[in-house]
Amino acid sequence: MRRPSTSGDVLRLIREEGVDTRAELARLTGLSRPAVALRVNELIAHGLLAERADGPSTGGRPPARLEFNAAGGTVLVANLGKSRGQAAVCDLSGEVLLQAEAARTLPALLDQWDDLLAKAGLSPATVRGAGIGIPGTVEYAAAEWDGTPIRPAVADRYGVPAFLDNEVNIAALGEHRAAYPDLDDLLFVKVSTGIGAGLITGGQIQRGALGAAGEIGHIPVQAGNGTPCRCGNLDCVEAVAGGAALLARSGASDLAAFSALARDGDPGTVALVRDAGRRIGEVIAAAVNLLNPAVVVLGGDLTGAYEPLIAGVREVVYQRATALATRRLRIEPSRLGDRAGLTGCAAIVLDHTLTPEAIDATLTTS
């Protein structure tokens, strides 16, 4: 096995493994001290490392401590739902620095990112990558938004790579990284105007052969009463229990108002939400039997009414899924809310742009 030796490998050891001294880097890599110094100094010069003279002393001058410099660059992100979305500038740890309601077209989004960078006092030269989450099925490799490839447009503006994925996949990744990093198997279900799922298995997002994994909104449920779905089939759980279906039955103006009624204990609204949870629980129970996740996370606009919703989901899942699959299963509301998508967009960019190979290529080009 190749021993880590490049500048990119050194950065990985510091960023991911917590190595914080030059001496430890030399021990782990087998590099000489001058070779370690060359790589560390190169990373410091490019803003990716910081060095502080406050390490613990064992006698004499304390060793300098190395740390990843999250302020050494920025990532541009946008998470777009069917009805609303957010755009943001993040640092290299994925922390949101500034955000706003997202523009709905690619040219307008590029201008909005420029505006956010300016408001944050940051230069476009700091940008290291961009990530966008959009509704609907996405062919990940193609990275097209409404038929327009995003990579050339982002490269022309910023000279960096860009990534596009389904918004629910992005949210699943964000929840996993920020809220459940110790769990390798997670099912994220977004319940908003529509219903969709993102799947993490073995710590990795699963997209399927053509990017269509997670379309659980189009699985039929019992007692759908022949409800037509936009996909052309009948009794899909989205058509029966999605936000649009519930609004049509409740008379509320939007999902925020509908959720507020449920939180206030309006009997009719609570009953609608609880029953929707049961219908959603039908498809989640099947997914739990098939995939055996450690946690099911419910997100989206309808989780504003999460108590009756989750109660309905739990009722059916624990009744219908196998005893083994539910023995340690947790069913919980999203911990990040709208931030899940932004966090996931940043993660997908950083997973590509901070690999040893990507860092080495960047340093060579520079």
CSV table of C-alpha atoms in Angstrom, one decimal:
chain,number,residue,atom,x,y,z
A,1,MET,CA,0.0,0.0,0.0
A,2,ARG,CA,1.3,3.4,-1.0
A,3,ARG,CA,2.3,5.6,2.0
A,4,PRO,CA,0.7,9.1,2.0
A,5,SER,CA,3.3,11.5,0.8
A,6,THR,CA,1.9,14.4,-1.3
A,7,SER,CA,0.7,17.7,-0.1
A,8,GLY,CA,-2.9,16.6,-0.6
A,9,ASP,CA,-2.3,13.5,1.6
A,10,VAL,CA,-0.7,15.7,4.3
A,11,LEU,CA,-3.8,17.9,4.2
A,12,ARG,CA,-6.1,14.9,4.5
A,13,LEU,CA,-4.2,13.7,7.6
A,14,ILE,CA,-4.6,17.1,9.2
A,15,ARG,CA,-8.2,17.7,8.2
A,16,GLU,CA,-9.7,14.2,8.6
A,17,GLU,CA,-7.4,12.4,11.1
A,18,GLY,CA,-6.6,15.3,13.4
A,19,VAL,CA,-2.8,15.1,13.0
A,20,ASP,CA,-1.5,18.5,14.2
A,21,THR,CA,2.4,18.5,14.3
A,22,ARG,CA,5.1,18.2,11.7
A,23,ALA,CA,6.8,15.5,13.8
A,24,GLU,CA,3.7,13.3,13.7
A,25,LEU,CA,3.3,13.9,9.9
A,26,ALA,CA,6.9,12.7,9.4
A,27,ARG,CA,6.2,9.6,11.5
A,28,LEU,CA,3.0,8.7,9.7
A,29,THR,CA,4.3,9.4,6.2
A,30,GLY,CA,7.9,8.4,6.4
A,31,LEU,CA,8.8,11.7,4.9
A,32,SER,CA,11.9,13.6,6.0
A,33,ARG,CA,11.5,16.7,8.0
A,34,PRO,CA,12.5,19.0,5.1
A,35,ALA,CA,9.9,17.2,2.9
A,36,VAL,CA,7.2,17.6,5.5
A,37,ALA,CA,8.1,21.3,5.8
A,38,LEU,CA,7.9,21.7,2.0
A,39,ARG,CA,4.4,20.3,1.9
A,40,VAL,CA,3.2,22.1,5.0
A,41,ASN,CA,4.5,25.5,3.8
A,42,GLU,CA,2.9,25.0,0.4
A,43,LEU,CA,-0.5,24.3,2.0
A,44,ILE,CA,0.0,27.4,4.3
A,45,ALA,CA,0.9,29.5,1.3
A,46,HIS,CA,-2.3,28.5,-0.5
A,47,GLY,CA,-4.5,29.2,2.6
A,48,LEU,CA,-5.4,25.7,3.4
A,49,LEU,CA,-3.4,25.3,6.6
A,50,ALA,CA,-2.8,27.5,9.6
A,51,GLU,CA,0.0,27.0,12.1
A,52,ARG,CA,-0.2,28.2,15.8
A,53,ALA,CA,2.6,28.1,18.3
A,54,ASP,CA,0.5,26.9,21.2
A,55,GLY,CA,1.0,23.1,21.2
A,56,PRO,CA,1.6,21.3,24.5
A,57,SER,CA,5.2,21.5,25.6
A,58,THR,CA,7.2,18.5,26.9
A,59,GLY,CA,10.1,20.8,27.7
A,60,GLY,CA,11.7,23.6,25.7
A,61,ARG,CA,9.8,25.5,23.1
A,62,PRO,CA,6.3,24.1,22.5
A,63,PRO,CA,5.7,22.6,19.0
A,64,ALA,CA,3.6,24.5,16.5
A,65,ARG,CA,0.1,23.1,16.0
A,66,LEU,CA,-1.2,22.6,12.5
A,67,GLU,CA,-4.9,22.9,11.7
A,68,PHE,CA,-7.1,23.0,8.6
A,69,ASN,CA,-8.0,26.6,7.7
A,70,ALA,CA,-11.7,26.6,6.9
A,71,ALA,CA,-11.4,30.3,6.1
A,72,GLY,CA,-9.0,29.5,3.3
A,73,GLY,CA,-11.7,29.4,0.6
A,74,THR,CA,-15.5,29.4,0.0
A,75,VAL,CA,-18.1,27.1,-1.5
A,76,LEU,CA,-21.2,28.4,-3.3
A,77,VAL,CA,-24.4,26.4,-2.6
A,78,ALA,CA,-28.1,26.5,-3.5
A,79,ASN,CA,-30.9,24.2,-2.4
A,80,LEU,CA,-34.1,24.6,-4.5
A,81,GLY,CA,-37.4,23.1,-3.5
A,82,LYS,CA,-40.5,23.1,-5.6
A,83,SER,CA,-41.9,26.2,-3.9
A,84,ARG,CA,-38.8,27.9,-2.3
A,85,GLY,CA,-35.1,27.6,-1.7
A,86,GLN,CA,-32.0,29.0,-0.3
A,87,ALA,CA,-28.6,30.2,-1.7
A,88,ALA,CA,-25.5,30.6,0.4
A,89,VAL,CA,-21.8,31.1,0.7
A,90,CYS,CA,-20.0,28.6,3.0
A,91,ASP,CA,-16.5,28.2,4.2
A,92,LEU,CA,-14.4,25.1,3.7
A,93,SER,CA,-15.9,23.4,6.7
A,94,GLY,CA,-19.4,23.8,5.2
A,95,GLU,CA,-20.4,26.5,7.7
A,96,VAL,CA,-22.9,28.9,6.2
A,97,LEU,CA,-21.4,32.4,6.1
A,98,LEU,CA,-24.3,34.3,4.4
A,99,GLN,CA,-27.6,33.1,2.9
A,100,ALA,CA,-30.7,34.4,1.1
A,101,GLU,CA,-33.8,33.2,-0.6
A,102,ALA,CA,-32.6,31.5,-3.8
A,103,ALA,CA,-33.0,32.8,-7.4
A,104,ARG,CA,-34.9,30.3,-9.6
A,105,THR,CA,-32.7,30.4,-12.8
A,106,LEU,CA,-29.0,29.6,-13.3
A,107,PRO,CA,-28.0,33.0,-14.6
A,108,ALA,CA,-29.8,34.8,-11.8
A,109,LEU,CA,-28.3,32.4,-9.2
A,110,LEU,CA,-24.8,33.1,-10.5
A,111,ASP,CA,-25.5,36.9,-10.0
A,112,GLN,CA,-26.9,36.2,-6.6
A,113,TRP,CA,-23.8,34.3,-5.5
A,114,ASP,CA,-21.7,37.3,-6.7
A,115,ASP,CA,-23.9,39.5,-4.6
A,116,LEU,CA,-23.6,37.3,-1.5
A,117,LEU,CA,-19.8,37.2,-1.9
A,118,ALA,CA,-19.7,41.0,-2.1
A,119,LYS,CA,-21.9,41.4,1.0
A,120,ALA,CA,-19.6,38.9,2.9
A,121,GLY,CA,-16.5,40.9,1.8
A,122,LEU,CA,-15.1,37.9,-0.1
A,123,SER,CA,-13.5,37.8,-3.5
A,124,PRO,CA,-14.8,35.4,-6.3
A,125,ALA,CA,-11.2,34.2,-6.3
A,126,THR,CA,-11.8,32.4,-3.0
A,127,VAL,CA,-14.5,30.1,-4.6
A,128,ARG,CA,-13.4,26.5,-4.8
A,129,GLY,CA,-16.6,24.9,-6.0
A,130,ALA,CA,-20.4,25.1,-6.3
A,131,GLY,CA,-23.2,22.7,-5.5
A,132,ILE,CA,-26.9,22.9,-6.3
A,133,GLY,CA,-29.8,20.7,-5.2
A,134,ILE,CA,-33.0,20.8,-7.4
A,135,PRO,CA,-36.4,19.0,-7.3
A,136,GLY,CA,-37.0,15.9,-9.4
A,137,THR,CA,-34.8,13.2,-10.8
A,138,VAL,CA,-31.3,14.3,-11.6
A,139,GLU,CA,-28.7,12.4,-13.8
A,140,TYR,CA,-25.8,13.1,-11.5
A,141,ALA,CA,-23.1,12.7,-14.2
A,142,ALA,CA,-24.9,15.0,-16.6
A,143,ALA,CA,-25.5,17.8,-14.1
A,144,GLU,CA,-28.2,19.6,-16.1
A,145,TRP,CA,-30.7,22.1,-14.7
A,146,ASP,CA,-33.8,22.5,-17.0
A,147,GLY,CA,-31.7,21.1,-19.9
A,148,THR,CA,-28.8,23.5,-19.2
A,149,PRO,CA,-25.4,22.0,-18.2
A,150,ILE,CA,-24.4,23.9,-15.0
A,151,ARG,CA,-20.6,23.1,-15.2
A,152,PRO,CA,-19.7,25.3,-18.1
A,153,ALA,CA,-21.6,28.3,-16.7
A,154,VAL,CA,-20.0,27.9,-13.3
A,155,ALA,CA,-16.6,27.4,-14.8
A,156,ASP,CA,-16.9,30.5,-17.0
A,157,ARG,CA,-17.9,32.6,-14.0
A,158,TYR,CA,-15.6,31.2,-11.3
A,159,GLY,CA,-13.2,28.7,-12.9
A,160,VAL,CA,-14.3,25.9,-10.4
A,161,PRO,CA,-16.1,22.6,-10.6
A,162,ALA,CA,-19.8,22.4,-10.0
A,163,PHE,CA,-22.1,19.6,-8.9
A,164,LEU,CA,-25.9,19.0,-9.2
A,165,ASP,CA,-28.1,16.5,-7.3
A,166,ASN,CA,-31.6,15.9,-6.3
A,167,GLU,CA,-32.6,18.1,-3.4
A,168,VAL,CA,-33.7,15.2,-1.2
A,169,ASN,CA,-30.4,13.4,-1.7
A,170,ILE,CA,-28.7,16.6,-0.8
A,171,ALA,CA,-30.8,17.0,2.4
A,172,ALA,CA,-30.1,13.3,3.3
A,173,LEU,CA,-26.4,14.0,3.0
A,174,GLY,CA,-26.6,17.1,5.1
A,175,GLU,CA,-28.5,15.4,7.9
A,176,HIS,CA,-26.0,12.5,7.8
A,177,ARG,CA,-22.9,14.7,8.0
A,178,ALA,CA,-24.1,17.2,10.6
A,179,ALA,CA,-26.5,15.3,12.8
A,180,TYR,CA,-25.8,11.6,12.4
A,181,PRO,CA,-22.1,11.2,11.5
A,182,ASP,CA,-21.8,8.1,13.6
A,183,LEU,CA,-24.5,6.2,11.7
A,184,ASP,CA,-23.8,4.6,8.3
A,185,ASP,CA,-27.4,3.9,7.3
A,186,LEU,CA,-30.0,6.6,7.2
A,187,LEU,CA,-33.3,7.1,5.3
A,188,PHE,CA,-34.4,10.7,4.9
A,189,VAL,CA,-38.0,11.3,3.8
A,190,LYS,CA,-39.0,14.8,2.7
A,191,VAL,CA,-42.7,15.5,3.1
A,192,SER,CA,-43.7,18.8,1.5
A,193,THR,CA,-45.8,19.5,-1.6
A,194,GLY,CA,-44.5,16.1,-2.8
A,195,ILE,CA,-42.8,13.2,-1.0
A,196,GLY,CA,-39.4,11.8,-1.8
A,197,ALA,CA,-36.5,10.0,-0.1
A,198,GLY,CA,-32.8,10.1,0.1
A,199,LEU,CA,-30.8,7.0,1.1
A,200,ILE,CA,-27.4,6.8,2.9
A,201,THR,CA,-26.0,3.2,3.1
A,202,GLY,CA,-22.5,2.4,4.2
A,203,GLY,CA,-22.0,6.2,4.7
A,204,GLN,CA,-22.6,7.0,1.0
A,205,ILE,CA,-25.5,8.5,-0.8
A,206,GLN,CA,-27.2,6.0,-3.1
A,207,ARG,CA,-28.6,7.4,-6.4
A,208,GLY,CA,-29.4,4.3,-8.4
A,209,ALA,CA,-28.4,3.5,-11.9
A,210,LEU,CA,-29.9,6.7,-13.5
A,211,GLY,CA,-30.4,8.9,-10.4
A,212,ALA,CA,-34.0,7.8,-9.8
A,213,ALA,CA,-33.5,6.1,-6.4
A,214,GLY,CA,-35.7,7.4,-3.6
A,215,GLU,CA,-38.9,8.0,-5.6
A,216,ILE,CA,-41.1,6.6,-2.8
A,217,GLY,CA,-43.7,9.2,-3.4
A,218,HIS,CA,-44.9,7.1,-6.3
A,219,ILE,CA,-45.5,3.9,-4.4
A,220,PRO,CA,-49.2,3.1,-4.1
A,221,VAL,CA,-50.8,2.8,-0.7
A,222,GLN,CA,-54.0,1.1,0.6
A,223,ALA,CA,-57.3,3.0,0.9
A,224,GLY,CA,-56.2,5.5,-1.7
A,225,ASN,CA,-59.7,5.5,-3.2
A,226,GLY,CA,-58.4,5.7,-6.8
A,227,THR,CA,-56.7,9.0,-6.3
A,228,PRO,CA,-54.9,10.0,-9.6
A,229,CYS,CA,-51.3,11.0,-9.3
A,230,ARG,CA,-49.3,13.4,-11.5
A,231,CYS,CA,-47.2,10.4,-12.6
A,232,GLY,CA,-50.2,8.8,-14.3
A,233,ASN,CA,-50.8,6.1,-11.8
A,234,LEU,CA,-53.4,5.8,-9.0
A,235,ASP,CA,-53.1,6.0,-5.2
A,236,CYS,CA,-49.4,7.0,-5.0
A,237,VAL,CA,-48.6,8.1,-1.5
A,238,GLU,CA,-47.7,11.6,-2.7
A,239,ALA,CA,-51.2,12.0,-4.3
A,240,VAL,CA,-52.9,10.7,-1.1
A,241,ALA,CA,-50.7,12.1,1.7
A,242,GLY,CA,-48.5,14.8,0.2
A,243,GLY,CA,-48.8,18.4,1.1
A,244,ALA,CA,-50.8,19.4,-2.0
A,245,ALA,CA,-53.3,16.7,-1.3
A,246,LEU,CA,-53.7,17.8,2.4
A,247,LEU,CA,-54.1,21.4,1.4
A,248,ALA,CA,-56.9,20.5,-1.1
A,249,ARG,CA,-58.7,18.7,1.8
A,250,SER,CA,-58.1,21.3,4.5
A,251,GLY,CA,-58.8,24.6,2.9
A,252,ALA,CA,-55.6,26.1,4.4
A,253,SER,CA,-53.8,28.6,2.2
A,254,ASP,CA,-50.4,27.0,2.3
A,255,LEU,CA,-48.4,24.4,4.2
A,256,ALA,CA,-47.1,26.9,6.8
A,257,ALA,CA,-50.7,27.8,7.7
A,258,PHE,CA,-51.7,24.1,7.6
A,259,SER,CA,-48.9,23.1,10.0
A,260,ALA,CA,-49.8,26.0,12.3
A,261,LEU,CA,-53.3,24.6,12.6
A,262,ALA,CA,-52.0,21.2,13.5
A,263,ARG,CA,-49.6,22.6,16.1
A,264,ASP,CA,-52.5,24.6,17.6
A,265,GLY,CA,-54.4,21.3,18.0
A,266,ASP,CA,-57.2,21.9,15.4
A,267,PRO,CA,-58.9,18.5,15.5
A,268,GLY,CA,-59.6,18.2,11.8
A,269,THR,CA,-56.1,19.2,10.8
A,270,VAL,CA,-54.5,16.9,13.4
A,271,ALA,CA,-56.6,14.0,12.1
A,272,LEU,CA,-55.6,14.7,8.5
A,273,VAL,CA,-51.9,14.8,9.5
A,274,ARG,CA,-52.0,11.7,11.6
A,275,ASP,CA,-53.7,9.8,8.7
A,276,ALA,CA,-51.1,11.1,6.3
A,277,GLY,CA,-48.4,9.8,8.6
A,278,ARG,CA,-50.0,6.4,8.5
A,279,ARG,CA,-50.1,6.3,4.7
A,280,ILE,CA,-46.5,7.5,4.6
A,281,GLY,CA,-45.7,4.9,7.2
A,282,GLU,CA,-46.8,2.2,4.8
A,283,VAL,CA,-44.1,2.9,2.3
A,284,ILE,CA,-41.5,3.6,5.0
A,285,ALA,CA,-42.2,0.2,6.6
A,286,ALA,CA,-41.5,-1.4,3.2
A,287,ALA,CA,-38.3,0.6,2.9
A,288,VAL,CA,-37.2,-0.3,6.4
A,289,ASN,CA,-37.7,-4.0,5.7
A,290,LEU,CA,-35.7,-3.7,2.5
A,291,LEU,CA,-32.9,-1.4,3.6
A,292,ASN,CA,-32.7,-1.7,7.4
A,293,PRO,CA,-31.7,1.9,8.2
A,294,ALA,CA,-30.6,2.9,11.7
A,295,VAL,CA,-32.6,6.1,11.6
A,296,VAL,CA,-35.5,7.5,9.5
A,297,VAL,CA,-35.4,11.3,9.4
A,298,LEU,CA,-38.5,13.2,8.4
A,299,GLY,CA,-38.0,16.6,6.9
A,300,GLY,CA,-39.8,19.1,4.7
A,301,ASP,CA,-42.5,21.7,5.2
A,302,LEU,CA,-45.1,19.3,6.7
A,303,THR,CA,-42.8,18.4,9.6
A,304,GLY,CA,-43.9,21.7,11.1
A,305,ALA,CA,-46.8,19.5,12.2
A,306,TYR,CA,-44.3,16.8,13.2
A,307,GLU,CA,-46.0,15.4,16.3
A,308,PRO,CA,-49.1,13.9,14.7
A,309,LEU,CA,-47.2,13.2,11.5
A,310,ILE,CA,-44.4,11.2,13.3
A,311,ALA,CA,-47.0,9.5,15.5
A,312,GLY,CA,-48.8,8.2,12.4
A,313,VAL,CA,-45.6,7.1,10.8
A,314,ARG,CA,-44.3,5.3,13.9
A,315,GLU,CA,-47.7,3.6,14.4
A,316,VAL,CA,-47.6,1.8,11.1
A,317,VAL,CA,-43.8,1.3,10.8
A,318,TYR,CA,-43.5,-0.5,14.1
A,319,GLN,CA,-46.6,-2.5,13.4
A,320,ARG,CA,-45.7,-3.6,9.8
A,321,ALA,CA,-41.9,-3.7,9.6
A,322,THR,CA,-40.0,-6.7,11.0
A,323,ALA,CA,-39.1,-6.9,14.6
A,324,LEU,CA,-35.4,-7.1,13.8
A,325,ALA,CA,-35.4,-4.1,11.4
A,326,THR,CA,-37.2,-2.0,14.0
A,327,ARG,CA,-35.4,-3.2,17.1
A,328,ARG,CA,-33.1,-0.2,17.3
A,329,LEU,CA,-34.8,2.0,14.6
A,330,ARG,CA,-35.2,5.7,15.4
A,331,ILE,CA,-37.8,7.8,13.6
A,332,GLU,CA,-37.1,11.5,14.2
A,333,PRO,CA,-37.8,14.9,12.8
A,334,SER,CA,-35.0,16.7,10.9
A,335,ARG,CA,-32.5,18.4,13.2
A,336,LEU,CA,-31.3,20.8,10.5
A,337,GLY,CA,-34.5,21.9,8.8
A,338,ASP,CA,-33.8,24.1,5.8
A,339,ARG,CA,-30.1,24.0,6.6
A,340,ALA,CA,-29.9,20.3,5.7
A,341,GLY,CA,-29.9,21.1,2.0
A,342,LEU,CA,-27.2,23.8,2.2
A,343,THR,CA,-25.1,21.6,4.4
A,344,GLY,CA,-25.4,18.7,1.9
A,345,CYS,CA,-24.6,20.9,-1.0
A,346,ALA,CA,-21.4,22.0,0.7
A,347,ALA,CA,-20.5,18.5,1.6
A,348,ILE,CA,-20.8,17.2,-1.9
A,349,VAL,CA,-18.5,19.9,-3.2
A,350,LEU,CA,-15.9,19.5,-0.4
A,351,ASP,CA,-15.9,15.7,-0.9
A,352,HIS,CA,-14.7,16.3,-4.4
A,353,THR,CA,-12.5,19.4,-4.1
A,354,LEU,CA,-10.6,18.5,-0.9
A,355,THR,CA,-9.5,15.0,-1.9
A,356,PRO,CA,-5.7,14.5,-2.0
A,357,GLU,CA,-5.9,14.2,-5.8
A,358,ALA,CA,-7.9,17.4,-6.2
A,359,ILE,CA,-5.7,19.4,-3.9
A,360,ASP,CA,-2.5,18.2,-5.7
A,361,ALA,CA,-4.0,19.1,-9.0
A,362,THR,CA,-4.9,22.6,-7.7
A,363,LEU,CA,-1.5,23.2,-6.3
A,364,THR,CA,0.2,22.0,-9.5
A,365,THR,CA,-2.0,24.3,-11.6
A,366,SER,CA,-1.3,27.2,-9.2
